[in-house]
Short mmCIF file of N, CA and C in Angstrom, two decimals:
data_model
loop_
_atom_site.label_atom_id
_atom_site.label_comp_id
_atom_site.label_asym_id
_atom_site.label_seq_id
_atom_site.Cartn_x
_atom_site.Cartn_y
_atom_site.Cartn_z
N MET G 16 0.00 -19.50 -5.14
CA MET G 16 -1.06 -18.73 -4.53
C MET G 16 -0.56 -18.27 -3.17
N THR G 17 -0.57 -16.97 -2.96
CA THR G 17 -0.08 -16.42 -1.71
C THR G 17 -0.99 -15.27 -1.29
N GLU G 18 -1.31 -15.22 -0.02
CA GLU G 18 -1.98 -14.06 0.56
C GLU G 18 -1.32 -13.78 1.90
N TYR G 19 -1.12 -12.54 2.20
CA TYR G 19 -0.68 -12.21 3.54
C TYR G 19 -1.15 -10.83 3.93
N LEU G 20 -1.35 -10.64 5.22
CA LEU G 20 -1.89 -9.41 5.76
C LEU G 20 -0.97 -8.92 6.86
N THR G 21 -0.64 -7.65 6.80
CA THR G 21 0.02 -7.00 7.92
C THR G 21 -1.01 -6.06 8.52
N GLU G 22 -0.62 -5.22 9.44
CA GLU G 22 -1.58 -4.35 10.12
C GLU G 22 -2.44 -3.55 9.14
N GLU G 23 -1.81 -2.93 8.13
CA GLU G 23 -2.60 -2.10 7.22
C GLU G 23 -2.43 -2.46 5.75
N ASN G 24 -1.79 -3.61 5.46
CA ASN G 24 -1.55 -4.00 4.07
C ASN G 24 -2.04 -5.42 3.83
N PHE G 25 -2.52 -5.66 2.62
CA PHE G 25 -2.96 -6.99 2.21
C PHE G 25 -2.37 -7.25 0.84
N THR G 26 -1.67 -8.38 0.68
CA THR G 26 -1.03 -8.72 -0.58
C THR G 26 -1.53 -10.07 -1.08
N ILE G 27 -1.85 -10.12 -2.36
CA ILE G 27 -2.28 -11.36 -3.02
C ILE G 27 -1.36 -11.57 -4.22
N ARG G 28 -0.85 -12.78 -4.35
CA ARG G 28 0.00 -13.14 -5.49
C ARG G 28 -0.68 -14.28 -6.24
N ARG G 29 -0.82 -14.10 -7.56
CA ARG G 29 -1.40 -15.15 -8.39
C ARG G 29 -0.62 -15.25 -9.69
N VAL G 30 -0.54 -16.47 -10.22
CA VAL G 30 0.07 -16.70 -11.53
C VAL G 30 -1.06 -17.07 -12.49
N HIS G 31 -1.13 -16.32 -13.57
CA HIS G 31 -2.13 -16.54 -14.62
C HIS G 31 -1.46 -17.28 -15.77
N ARG G 32 -2.10 -18.30 -16.28
CA ARG G 32 -1.62 -18.96 -17.50
C ARG G 32 -2.17 -18.17 -18.68
N ALA G 33 -1.61 -16.97 -18.83
CA ALA G 33 -2.05 -16.03 -19.88
C ALA G 33 -0.93 -15.01 -20.08
N PRO G 34 -0.80 -14.49 -21.29
CA PRO G 34 0.24 -13.48 -21.55
C PRO G 34 -0.02 -12.19 -20.77
N ARG G 35 1.06 -11.51 -20.43
CA ARG G 35 0.98 -10.30 -19.62
C ARG G 35 0.09 -9.23 -20.26
N ALA G 36 0.17 -9.02 -21.56
CA ALA G 36 -0.66 -8.00 -22.21
C ALA G 36 -2.14 -8.30 -22.04
N LEU G 37 -2.51 -9.57 -22.11
CA LEU G 37 -3.91 -9.95 -21.93
C LEU G 37 -4.35 -9.73 -20.48
N VAL G 38 -3.52 -10.10 -19.54
CA VAL G 38 -3.87 -9.93 -18.12
C VAL G 38 -4.04 -8.44 -17.82
N PHE G 39 -3.13 -7.62 -18.32
CA PHE G 39 -3.24 -6.17 -18.11
C PHE G 39 -4.52 -5.63 -18.75
N ALA G 40 -4.82 -6.06 -19.96
CA ALA G 40 -6.05 -5.61 -20.64
C ALA G 40 -7.28 -5.99 -19.83
N CYS G 41 -7.28 -7.18 -19.27
CA CYS G 41 -8.44 -7.62 -18.48
C CYS G 41 -8.63 -6.76 -17.23
N MET G 42 -7.56 -6.22 -16.69
CA MET G 42 -7.64 -5.37 -15.50
C MET G 42 -7.94 -3.91 -15.82
N THR G 43 -7.96 -3.55 -17.11
CA THR G 43 -8.09 -2.14 -17.45
C THR G 43 -9.20 -1.84 -18.46
N GLN G 44 -9.90 -2.84 -18.93
CA GLN G 44 -10.95 -2.61 -19.92
C GLN G 44 -12.30 -3.06 -19.38
N PRO G 45 -13.28 -2.14 -19.37
CA PRO G 45 -14.59 -2.48 -18.82
C PRO G 45 -15.21 -3.75 -19.39
N GLU G 46 -15.02 -3.98 -20.70
CA GLU G 46 -15.62 -5.17 -21.31
C GLU G 46 -15.04 -6.47 -20.74
N HIS G 47 -13.88 -6.40 -20.13
CA HIS G 47 -13.33 -7.56 -19.43
C HIS G 47 -13.69 -7.52 -17.95
N LEU G 48 -13.54 -6.37 -17.31
CA LEU G 48 -13.82 -6.25 -15.87
C LEU G 48 -15.22 -6.73 -15.51
N THR G 49 -16.17 -6.50 -16.38
CA THR G 49 -17.55 -6.90 -16.09
C THR G 49 -17.70 -8.40 -15.85
N HIS G 50 -16.75 -9.19 -16.34
CA HIS G 50 -16.84 -10.64 -16.21
C HIS G 50 -16.35 -11.18 -14.88
N PHE G 51 -15.61 -10.36 -14.11
CA PHE G 51 -15.06 -10.90 -12.86
C PHE G 51 -14.96 -9.91 -11.71
N TRP G 52 -15.18 -8.62 -11.94
CA TRP G 52 -14.93 -7.64 -10.89
C TRP G 52 -15.90 -7.81 -9.74
N GLY G 53 -15.38 -8.08 -8.59
CA GLY G 53 -16.18 -8.22 -7.38
C GLY G 53 -16.09 -9.61 -6.81
N PRO G 54 -16.42 -9.74 -5.54
CA PRO G 54 -16.35 -11.04 -4.88
C PRO G 54 -17.47 -11.97 -5.34
N GLU G 55 -17.32 -13.22 -4.99
CA GLU G 55 -18.35 -14.22 -5.27
C GLU G 55 -19.69 -13.70 -4.76
N GLY G 56 -20.74 -13.85 -5.56
CA GLY G 56 -22.07 -13.39 -5.17
C GLY G 56 -22.38 -11.97 -5.62
N MET G 57 -21.40 -11.32 -6.24
CA MET G 57 -21.60 -9.97 -6.75
C MET G 57 -21.30 -9.98 -8.25
N HIS G 58 -21.87 -9.03 -8.96
CA HIS G 58 -21.52 -8.82 -10.35
C HIS G 58 -21.45 -7.32 -10.61
N THR G 59 -20.74 -6.95 -11.66
CA THR G 59 -20.57 -5.54 -11.99
C THR G 59 -20.96 -5.35 -13.45
N PRO G 60 -22.17 -4.84 -13.67
CA PRO G 60 -22.62 -4.62 -15.05
C PRO G 60 -21.69 -3.64 -15.78
N LEU G 61 -21.55 -3.85 -17.06
CA LEU G 61 -20.67 -3.04 -17.89
C LEU G 61 -20.96 -1.54 -17.72
N GLU G 62 -22.23 -1.18 -17.66
CA GLU G 62 -22.59 0.24 -17.55
C GLU G 62 -22.22 0.82 -16.18
N ASN G 63 -21.80 -0.03 -15.24
CA ASN G 63 -21.40 0.42 -13.91
C ASN G 63 -19.88 0.53 -13.76
N ILE G 64 -19.16 0.55 -14.87
CA ILE G 64 -17.70 0.60 -14.83
C ILE G 64 -17.20 1.81 -15.62
N ILE G 65 -16.37 2.62 -14.98
CA ILE G 65 -15.73 3.76 -15.62
C ILE G 65 -14.23 3.55 -15.53
N VAL G 66 -13.55 3.60 -16.67
CA VAL G 66 -12.09 3.49 -16.71
C VAL G 66 -11.57 4.63 -17.59
N ASP G 67 -10.86 5.56 -16.96
CA ASP G 67 -10.14 6.62 -17.67
C ASP G 67 -8.67 6.36 -17.37
N LEU G 68 -8.07 5.50 -18.19
CA LEU G 68 -6.77 4.89 -17.90
C LEU G 68 -5.60 5.86 -18.13
N ARG G 69 -5.38 6.72 -17.14
CA ARG G 69 -4.28 7.68 -17.13
C ARG G 69 -4.11 8.15 -15.69
N PRO G 70 -2.93 8.62 -15.34
CA PRO G 70 -2.77 9.15 -13.98
C PRO G 70 -3.81 10.24 -13.71
N ASP G 71 -4.46 10.14 -12.57
CA ASP G 71 -5.56 10.99 -12.10
C ASP G 71 -6.87 10.74 -12.85
N GLY G 72 -6.90 9.73 -13.72
CA GLY G 72 -8.14 9.36 -14.39
C GLY G 72 -9.05 8.58 -13.44
N ALA G 73 -10.33 8.60 -13.71
CA ALA G 73 -11.31 7.93 -12.86
C ALA G 73 -11.31 6.42 -13.08
N PHE G 74 -11.47 5.69 -11.99
CA PHE G 74 -11.73 4.25 -12.02
C PHE G 74 -12.85 4.02 -11.02
N GLU G 75 -14.03 3.71 -11.54
CA GLU G 75 -15.20 3.53 -10.69
C GLU G 75 -15.94 2.27 -11.09
N THR G 76 -16.41 1.56 -10.07
CA THR G 76 -17.22 0.37 -10.30
C THR G 76 -18.37 0.36 -9.30
N THR G 77 -19.52 -0.10 -9.75
CA THR G 77 -20.63 -0.33 -8.83
C THR G 77 -21.02 -1.79 -8.97
N MET G 78 -20.70 -2.54 -7.90
CA MET G 78 -21.02 -3.97 -7.85
C MET G 78 -22.46 -4.13 -7.35
N VAL G 79 -23.10 -5.20 -7.81
CA VAL G 79 -24.49 -5.48 -7.44
C VAL G 79 -24.55 -6.86 -6.79
N ASN G 80 -25.16 -6.94 -5.61
CA ASN G 80 -25.35 -8.23 -4.96
C ASN G 80 -26.33 -9.03 -5.80
N SER G 81 -25.94 -10.23 -6.20
CA SER G 81 -26.74 -11.04 -7.11
C SER G 81 -28.04 -11.53 -6.48
N VAL G 82 -28.15 -11.51 -5.17
CA VAL G 82 -29.36 -11.98 -4.49
C VAL G 82 -30.25 -10.81 -4.07
N THR G 83 -29.66 -9.84 -3.38
CA THR G 83 -30.47 -8.75 -2.80
C THR G 83 -30.59 -7.53 -3.70
N GLY G 84 -29.68 -7.39 -4.64
CA GLY G 84 -29.68 -6.20 -5.49
C GLY G 84 -28.97 -5.01 -4.86
N ASP G 85 -28.50 -5.17 -3.62
CA ASP G 85 -27.76 -4.09 -2.97
C ASP G 85 -26.51 -3.76 -3.80
N THR G 86 -26.10 -2.49 -3.75
CA THR G 86 -24.95 -2.07 -4.54
C THR G 86 -23.82 -1.57 -3.64
N HIS G 87 -22.62 -1.65 -4.17
CA HIS G 87 -21.43 -1.10 -3.52
C HIS G 87 -20.59 -0.42 -4.59
N THR G 88 -20.38 0.88 -4.40
CA THR G 88 -19.60 1.64 -5.38
C THR G 88 -18.20 1.91 -4.85
N MET G 89 -17.23 1.69 -5.70
CA MET G 89 -15.83 2.02 -5.41
C MET G 89 -15.44 3.13 -6.38
N ARG G 90 -15.01 4.26 -5.82
CA ARG G 90 -14.55 5.38 -6.63
C ARG G 90 -13.06 5.57 -6.36
N ALA G 91 -12.29 5.61 -7.43
CA ALA G 91 -10.84 5.74 -7.27
C ALA G 91 -10.29 6.63 -8.38
N ARG G 92 -9.04 7.03 -8.20
CA ARG G 92 -8.29 7.76 -9.20
C ARG G 92 -7.02 6.96 -9.46
N TYR G 93 -6.69 6.79 -10.73
CA TYR G 93 -5.44 6.11 -11.06
C TYR G 93 -4.27 6.96 -10.59
N VAL G 94 -3.29 6.29 -10.00
CA VAL G 94 -2.07 6.95 -9.54
C VAL G 94 -0.98 6.77 -10.58
N SER G 95 -0.80 5.52 -11.03
CA SER G 95 0.25 5.20 -11.99
C SER G 95 -0.27 4.17 -12.98
N VAL G 96 0.06 4.39 -14.25
CA VAL G 96 -0.33 3.47 -15.31
C VAL G 96 0.90 3.24 -16.19
N SER G 97 1.47 2.05 -16.10
CA SER G 97 2.59 1.65 -16.97
C SER G 97 2.13 0.40 -17.71
N PRO G 98 1.59 0.57 -18.93
CA PRO G 98 0.97 -0.55 -19.64
C PRO G 98 1.79 -1.83 -19.61
N THR G 99 1.10 -2.85 -19.24
CA THR G 99 1.48 -4.26 -19.09
C THR G 99 2.40 -4.54 -17.91
N SER G 100 2.88 -3.53 -17.16
CA SER G 100 3.77 -3.85 -16.05
C SER G 100 3.30 -3.37 -14.68
N PHE G 101 2.60 -2.24 -14.62
CA PHE G 101 2.22 -1.70 -13.31
C PHE G 101 0.95 -0.87 -13.43
N LEU G 102 0.11 -0.97 -12.40
CA LEU G 102 -1.15 -0.24 -12.36
C LEU G 102 -1.49 0.03 -10.91
N SER G 103 -1.80 1.29 -10.59
CA SER G 103 -2.21 1.58 -9.21
C SER G 103 -3.33 2.60 -9.21
N TRP G 104 -4.15 2.53 -8.16
CA TRP G 104 -5.22 3.50 -7.95
C TRP G 104 -5.41 3.72 -6.46
N ARG G 105 -5.96 4.89 -6.12
CA ARG G 105 -6.27 5.22 -4.74
C ARG G 105 -7.78 5.47 -4.63
N GLU G 106 -8.41 4.78 -3.70
CA GLU G 106 -9.84 4.94 -3.49
C GLU G 106 -10.12 6.31 -2.87
N VAL G 107 -11.12 6.98 -3.40
CA VAL G 107 -11.46 8.33 -2.98
C VAL G 107 -11.96 8.33 -1.53
N ASP G 108 -12.87 7.43 -1.19
CA ASP G 108 -13.50 7.45 0.14
C ASP G 108 -12.59 6.93 1.24
N SER G 109 -11.90 5.83 1.01
CA SER G 109 -11.10 5.19 2.07
C SER G 109 -9.63 5.58 2.05
N GLY G 110 -9.14 6.08 0.92
CA GLY G 110 -7.72 6.38 0.79
C GLY G 110 -6.85 5.17 0.53
N VAL G 111 -7.45 3.97 0.43
CA VAL G 111 -6.69 2.75 0.19
C VAL G 111 -5.98 2.84 -1.15
N LEU G 112 -4.70 2.47 -1.14
CA LEU G 112 -3.90 2.42 -2.37
C LEU G 112 -3.79 0.97 -2.80
N THR G 113 -4.17 0.69 -4.05
CA THR G 113 -4.04 -0.65 -4.62
C THR G 113 -2.98 -0.60 -5.71
N GLU G 114 -1.97 -1.46 -5.58
CA GLU G 114 -0.90 -1.54 -6.56
C GLU G 114 -0.86 -2.94 -7.15
N ASN G 115 -0.74 -3.01 -8.47
CA ASN G 115 -0.69 -4.28 -9.19
C ASN G 115 0.59 -4.32 -10.01
N ARG G 116 1.42 -5.33 -9.77
CA ARG G 116 2.65 -5.54 -10.53
C ARG G 116 2.46 -6.77 -11.40
N PHE G 117 2.70 -6.62 -12.71
CA PHE G 117 2.52 -7.69 -13.68
C PHE G 117 3.90 -8.12 -14.16
N THR G 118 4.27 -9.38 -13.94
CA THR G 118 5.59 -9.87 -14.33
C THR G 118 5.44 -11.03 -15.30
N ASP G 119 6.06 -10.89 -16.47
CA ASP G 119 6.06 -11.96 -17.47
C ASP G 119 7.01 -13.05 -16.98
N LEU G 120 6.47 -14.24 -16.73
CA LEU G 120 7.28 -15.36 -16.27
C LEU G 120 7.75 -16.24 -17.41
N GLY G 121 7.42 -15.87 -18.64
CA GLY G 121 7.76 -16.70 -19.80
C GLY G 121 6.70 -17.75 -20.00
N ASP G 122 6.77 -18.44 -21.13
CA ASP G 122 5.84 -19.52 -21.43
C ASP G 122 4.37 -19.09 -21.29
N ARG G 123 4.10 -17.82 -21.67
CA ARG G 123 2.73 -17.29 -21.65
C ARG G 123 2.10 -17.33 -20.26
N THR G 124 2.89 -17.09 -19.22
CA THR G 124 2.36 -16.99 -17.86
C THR G 124 2.75 -15.64 -17.28
N THR G 125 1.89 -15.14 -16.40
CA THR G 125 2.08 -13.82 -15.81
C THR G 125 1.81 -13.89 -14.32
N GLU G 126 2.74 -13.37 -13.54
CA GLU G 126 2.52 -13.23 -12.11
C GLU G 126 1.96 -11.84 -11.85
N VAL G 127 0.89 -11.79 -11.05
CA VAL G 127 0.33 -10.50 -10.63
C VAL G 127 0.41 -10.46 -9.11
N VAL G 128 1.06 -9.43 -8.60
CA VAL G 128 1.12 -9.21 -7.17
C VAL G 128 0.32 -7.94 -6.90
N THR G 129 -0.75 -8.10 -6.13
CA THR G 129 -1.64 -6.99 -5.79
C THR G 129 -1.46 -6.69 -4.31
N THR G 130 -1.15 -5.44 -4.01
CA THR G 130 -1.01 -5.01 -2.62
C THR G 130 -1.93 -3.84 -2.37
N GLN G 131 -2.72 -3.97 -1.32
CA GLN G 131 -3.54 -2.87 -0.87
C GLN G 131 -2.91 -2.34 0.41
N SER G 132 -2.70 -1.03 0.48
CA SER G 132 -2.10 -0.46 1.67
C SER G 132 -2.97 0.67 2.22
N GLY G 133 -2.80 0.89 3.53
CA GLY G 133 -3.61 1.89 4.21
C GLY G 133 -5.02 1.42 4.47
N LEU G 134 -5.19 0.11 4.69
CA LEU G 134 -6.52 -0.45 4.89
C LEU G 134 -7.13 -0.02 6.22
N PRO G 135 -8.34 0.52 6.20
CA PRO G 135 -9.03 0.78 7.46
C PRO G 135 -9.47 -0.56 8.08
N ALA G 136 -9.79 -0.55 9.34
CA ALA G 136 -10.12 -1.78 10.07
C ALA G 136 -11.21 -2.59 9.37
N ARG G 137 -12.24 -1.95 8.85
CA ARG G 137 -13.35 -2.68 8.21
C ARG G 137 -12.91 -3.46 6.98
N MET G 138 -11.77 -3.07 6.38
CA MET G 138 -11.27 -3.75 5.20
C MET G 138 -10.18 -4.77 5.52
N ARG G 139 -9.92 -4.97 6.83
CA ARG G 139 -8.93 -5.95 7.27
C ARG G 139 -9.57 -7.20 7.85
N THR G 140 -10.89 -7.29 7.79
CA THR G 140 -11.59 -8.43 8.37
C THR G 140 -11.38 -9.68 7.50
N PRO G 141 -11.54 -10.86 8.08
CA PRO G 141 -11.45 -12.08 7.27
C PRO G 141 -12.45 -12.08 6.11
N GLU G 142 -13.63 -11.51 6.33
CA GLU G 142 -14.66 -11.47 5.28
C GLU G 142 -14.21 -10.58 4.12
N ALA G 143 -13.64 -9.43 4.44
CA ALA G 143 -13.16 -8.52 3.39
C ALA G 143 -12.02 -9.16 2.62
N ARG G 144 -11.10 -9.80 3.32
CA ARG G 144 -9.98 -10.47 2.64
C ARG G 144 -10.50 -11.59 1.75
N ALA G 145 -11.47 -12.37 2.26
CA ALA G 145 -12.04 -13.47 1.47
C ALA G 145 -12.71 -12.94 0.21
N GLY G 146 -13.37 -11.80 0.32
CA GLY G 146 -14.00 -11.20 -0.86
C GLY G 146 -12.97 -10.83 -1.92
N TRP G 147 -11.85 -10.23 -1.49
CA TRP G 147 -10.80 -9.87 -2.43
C TRP G 147 -10.22 -11.11 -3.09
N VAL G 148 -10.01 -12.15 -2.29
CA VAL G 148 -9.44 -13.38 -2.83
C VAL G 148 -10.36 -13.98 -3.90
N THR G 149 -11.67 -14.03 -3.63
CA THR G 149 -12.57 -14.61 -4.63
C THR G 149 -12.60 -13.76 -5.90
N ALA G 150 -12.52 -12.43 -5.76
CA ALA G 150 -12.50 -11.56 -6.94
C ALA G 150 -11.23 -11.81 -7.76
N VAL G 151 -10.09 -11.90 -7.09
CA VAL G 151 -8.83 -12.15 -7.79
C VAL G 151 -8.88 -13.51 -8.48
N ASP G 152 -9.38 -14.51 -7.79
CA ASP G 152 -9.48 -15.85 -8.38
C ASP G 152 -10.43 -15.88 -9.57
N ARG G 153 -11.52 -15.12 -9.50
CA ARG G 153 -12.41 -15.02 -10.66
C ARG G 153 -11.68 -14.40 -11.84
N GLY G 154 -10.82 -13.40 -11.57
CA GLY G 154 -10.02 -12.79 -12.62
C GLY G 154 -9.05 -13.76 -13.26
N VAL G 155 -8.42 -14.60 -12.44
CA VAL G 155 -7.51 -15.62 -12.97
C VAL G 155 -8.26 -16.57 -13.89
N THR G 156 -9.40 -17.05 -13.44
CA THR G 156 -10.20 -17.98 -14.24
C THR G 156 -10.59 -17.34 -15.57
N TYR G 157 -11.01 -16.08 -15.52
CA TYR G 157 -11.43 -15.39 -16.73
C TYR G 157 -10.26 -15.21 -17.70
N THR G 158 -9.12 -14.70 -17.23
CA THR G 158 -7.99 -14.47 -18.14
C THR G 158 -7.49 -15.78 -18.73
N GLU G 159 -7.46 -16.81 -17.91
CA GLU G 159 -6.99 -18.11 -18.42
C GLU G 159 -7.94 -18.67 -19.46
N SER G 160 -9.25 -18.43 -19.29
CA SER G 160 -10.20 -18.93 -20.30
C SER G 160 -10.00 -18.20 -21.62
N LEU G 161 -9.73 -16.89 -21.57
CA LEU G 161 -9.48 -16.14 -22.80
C LEU G 161 -8.20 -16.61 -23.47
N ALA G 162 -7.16 -16.84 -22.68
CA ALA G 162 -5.87 -17.30 -23.24
C ALA G 162 -6.03 -18.66 -23.88
N ALA G 163 -6.77 -19.57 -23.24
CA ALA G 163 -6.97 -20.90 -23.79
C ALA G 163 -7.77 -20.83 -25.09
N GLU G 164 -8.77 -19.97 -25.11
CA GLU G 164 -9.59 -19.79 -26.32
C GLU G 164 -8.74 -19.24 -27.46
N ALA G 165 -7.86 -18.30 -27.17
CA ALA G 165 -7.00 -17.70 -28.21
C ALA G 165 -5.99 -18.72 -28.73
N ALA G 166 -5.56 -19.65 -27.87
CA ALA G 166 -4.54 -20.63 -28.25
C ALA G 166 -5.13 -21.77 -29.08
N SER G 167 -6.44 -21.95 -29.02
CA SER G 167 -7.03 -23.08 -29.75
C SER G 167 -7.45 -22.72 -31.16
#
């Protein structure tokens, strides 16, 4: 588990006990994203997720605060899609670029390194970083549960 922040970049590294194809599918299919997309205390209903998985295709999510019902929409366009190895998108409003590298470590484990670059000040706060970390960790838990279920 690794996180580090530079002036305008934030990188998170996680190892999933799940095959790379499954981890990639979980990051690109709405029926999976709905189970973990967003920080702790938020959820993203399936009908609030748009994935047009191709360069310049839309990637949009509207997260809902589980207590207040407040919403937060992220609108992005895919920059690069290389199935099972690389995925990137750029947020329309903030210009933030998110890059995800998927590396097969063998033995049905996958390392995912996620880097966000061009972060505006509001997205460099400890609270914003903590939100990203909880979302990534929720994704790890979800993919590992699917992998364990498939193996049994």
